[in-house]
Short mmCIF file of C-alpha atoms in Angstrom, two decimals:
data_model
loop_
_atom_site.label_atom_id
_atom_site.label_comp_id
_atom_site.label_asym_id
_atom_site.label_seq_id
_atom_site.Cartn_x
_atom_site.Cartn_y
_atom_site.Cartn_z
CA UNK A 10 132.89 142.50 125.31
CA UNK A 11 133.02 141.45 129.01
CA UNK A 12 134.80 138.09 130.24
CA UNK A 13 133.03 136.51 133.41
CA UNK A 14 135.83 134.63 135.65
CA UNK A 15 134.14 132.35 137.93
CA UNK A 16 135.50 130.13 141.28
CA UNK A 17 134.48 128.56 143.98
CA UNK A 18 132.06 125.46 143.04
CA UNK A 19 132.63 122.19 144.57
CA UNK A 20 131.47 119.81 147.10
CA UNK A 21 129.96 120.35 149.99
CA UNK A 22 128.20 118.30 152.78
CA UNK A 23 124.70 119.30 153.16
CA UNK A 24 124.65 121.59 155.31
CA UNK A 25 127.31 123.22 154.85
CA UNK A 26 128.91 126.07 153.00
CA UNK A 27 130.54 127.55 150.30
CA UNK A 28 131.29 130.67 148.53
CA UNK A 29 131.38 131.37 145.01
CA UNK A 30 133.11 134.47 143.26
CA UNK A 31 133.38 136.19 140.00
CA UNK A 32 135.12 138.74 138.56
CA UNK A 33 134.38 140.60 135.14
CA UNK A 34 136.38 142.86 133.00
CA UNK A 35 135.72 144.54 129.70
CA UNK A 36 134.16 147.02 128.91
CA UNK A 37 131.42 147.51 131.57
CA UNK A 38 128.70 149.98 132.36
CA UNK A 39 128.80 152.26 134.95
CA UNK A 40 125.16 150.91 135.96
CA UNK A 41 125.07 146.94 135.57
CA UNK A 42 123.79 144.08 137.54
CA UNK A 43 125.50 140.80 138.44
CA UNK A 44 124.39 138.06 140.02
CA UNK A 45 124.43 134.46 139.58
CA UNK A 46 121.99 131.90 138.12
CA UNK A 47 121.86 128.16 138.64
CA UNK A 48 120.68 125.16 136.01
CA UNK A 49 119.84 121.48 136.80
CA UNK A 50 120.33 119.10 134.15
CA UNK A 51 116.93 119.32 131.84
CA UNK A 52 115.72 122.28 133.44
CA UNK A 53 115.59 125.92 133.16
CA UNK A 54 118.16 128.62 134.11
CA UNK A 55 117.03 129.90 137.26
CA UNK A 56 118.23 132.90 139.22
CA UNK A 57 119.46 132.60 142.91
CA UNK A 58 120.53 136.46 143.60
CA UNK A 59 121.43 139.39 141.65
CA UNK A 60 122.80 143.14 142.99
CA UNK A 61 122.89 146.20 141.09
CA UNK A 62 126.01 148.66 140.51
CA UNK A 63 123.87 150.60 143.53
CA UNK A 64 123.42 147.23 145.78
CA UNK A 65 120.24 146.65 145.93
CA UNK A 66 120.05 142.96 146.07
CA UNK A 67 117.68 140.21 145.09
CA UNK A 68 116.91 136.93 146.21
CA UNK A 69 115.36 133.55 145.35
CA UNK A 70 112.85 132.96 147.82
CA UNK A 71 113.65 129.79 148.46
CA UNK A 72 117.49 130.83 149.35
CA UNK A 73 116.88 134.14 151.26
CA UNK A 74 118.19 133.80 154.90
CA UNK A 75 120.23 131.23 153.75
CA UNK A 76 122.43 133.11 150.90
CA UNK A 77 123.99 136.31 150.89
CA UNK A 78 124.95 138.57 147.58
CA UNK A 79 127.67 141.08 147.99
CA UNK A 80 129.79 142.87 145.14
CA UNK A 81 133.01 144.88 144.90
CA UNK A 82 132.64 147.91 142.37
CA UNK A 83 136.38 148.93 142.49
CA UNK A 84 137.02 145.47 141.59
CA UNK A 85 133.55 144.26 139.43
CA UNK A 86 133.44 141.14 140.75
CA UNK A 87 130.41 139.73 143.23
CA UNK A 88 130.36 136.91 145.93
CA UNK A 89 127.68 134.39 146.77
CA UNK A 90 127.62 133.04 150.10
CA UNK A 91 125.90 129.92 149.92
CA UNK A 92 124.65 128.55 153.80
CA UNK A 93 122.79 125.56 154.65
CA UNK A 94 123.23 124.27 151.19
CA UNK A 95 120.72 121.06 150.39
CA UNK A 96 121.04 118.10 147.85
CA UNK A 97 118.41 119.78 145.40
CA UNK A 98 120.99 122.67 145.27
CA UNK A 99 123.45 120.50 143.20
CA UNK A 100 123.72 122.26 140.10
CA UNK A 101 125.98 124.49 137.55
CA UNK A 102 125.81 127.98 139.09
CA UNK A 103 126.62 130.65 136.49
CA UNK A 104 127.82 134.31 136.83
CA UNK A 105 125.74 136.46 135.18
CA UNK A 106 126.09 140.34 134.07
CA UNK A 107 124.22 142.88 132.38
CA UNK A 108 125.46 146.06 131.28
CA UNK A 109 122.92 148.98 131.08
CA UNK A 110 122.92 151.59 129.05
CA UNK A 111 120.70 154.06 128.14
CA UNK A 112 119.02 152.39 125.32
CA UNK A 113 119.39 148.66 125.96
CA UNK A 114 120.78 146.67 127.78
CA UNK A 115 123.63 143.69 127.06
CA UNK A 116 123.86 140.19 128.93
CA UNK A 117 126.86 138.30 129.75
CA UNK A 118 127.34 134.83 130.75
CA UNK A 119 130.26 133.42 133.12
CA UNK A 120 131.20 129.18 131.50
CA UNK A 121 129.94 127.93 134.75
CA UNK A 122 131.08 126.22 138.15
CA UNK A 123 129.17 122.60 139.12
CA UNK A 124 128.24 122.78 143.34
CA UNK A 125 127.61 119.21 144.49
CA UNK A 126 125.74 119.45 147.64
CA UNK A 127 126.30 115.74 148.42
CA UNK A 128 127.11 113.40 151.74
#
C-alpha cells in the first residue's frame, strides 16, 4: 500500500502564489509517476502536472509557464509551484501516484487539499 501526505492548499489572492507538497511512503516502485490532479465541484478530475521517477515532467496547457513540477526521489515526495493562480483555479488539488511495474501498473490517491484562489 502507499499513503499520500499532502500540504500546502489554502488561500491565495489572485495572482499570487502557493506551493503544494506531498510525500508518499509504502511500498513504492522504483519507476512511478506523481503528480497532482485538481477537481471542481460537479466536474471531472483533471490533471495539472505529473513527473516520472526519471523527471520528465508534464503539464496542463493551460498552467505551463505558470506552474512548475519538481520531485525529490530520496525523499518520494513532489512539489507544485503554483504562479499567477486565477479564480477558476479554486479547487481540491489531489496528489496522485502510480507505481509501475512490469506487468501493471497501481494508482494511488492523496485525501485532498482545497486552493481558494479568491480576493
Amino acid at each position: 500500500q502507499v499513503q499520500l501526505v499532502e500540504s500546502g492548499g489554502g488561500l491565495v489572492q489572485p495572482g499570487g502564489s502557493l506551493r503544494l507538497s506531498c510525500a508518499a511512503s509504502g511500498i513504492i516502485a522504483s519507476r512511478y509517476v506523481m503528480g497532482w490532479y485538481r477537481q471542481a465541484p460537479e466536474k471531472e478530475r483533471e490533471l495539472v502536472a505529473t513527473i516520472t521517477s526519471v523527471g520528465i515532467a508534464n503539464y496542463r496547457e493551460s498552467v505551463k509557464g505558470r506552474f512548475t513540477i519538481s520531485r525529490d526521489n530520496t525523499k518520494k515526495s513532489v512539489l507544485l509551484q503554483m504562479n499567477r493562480l486565477e479564480t477558476e483555479e479554486t479547487e481540491v488539488y489531489y496528489c496522485y501516484l502510480q507505481n509501475v511495474w512490469t506487468w501493471t501498473t497501481f494508482d494511488f490517491w492523496g485525501q485532498g487539499t482545497l486552493v481558494t484562489v479568491s480576493s
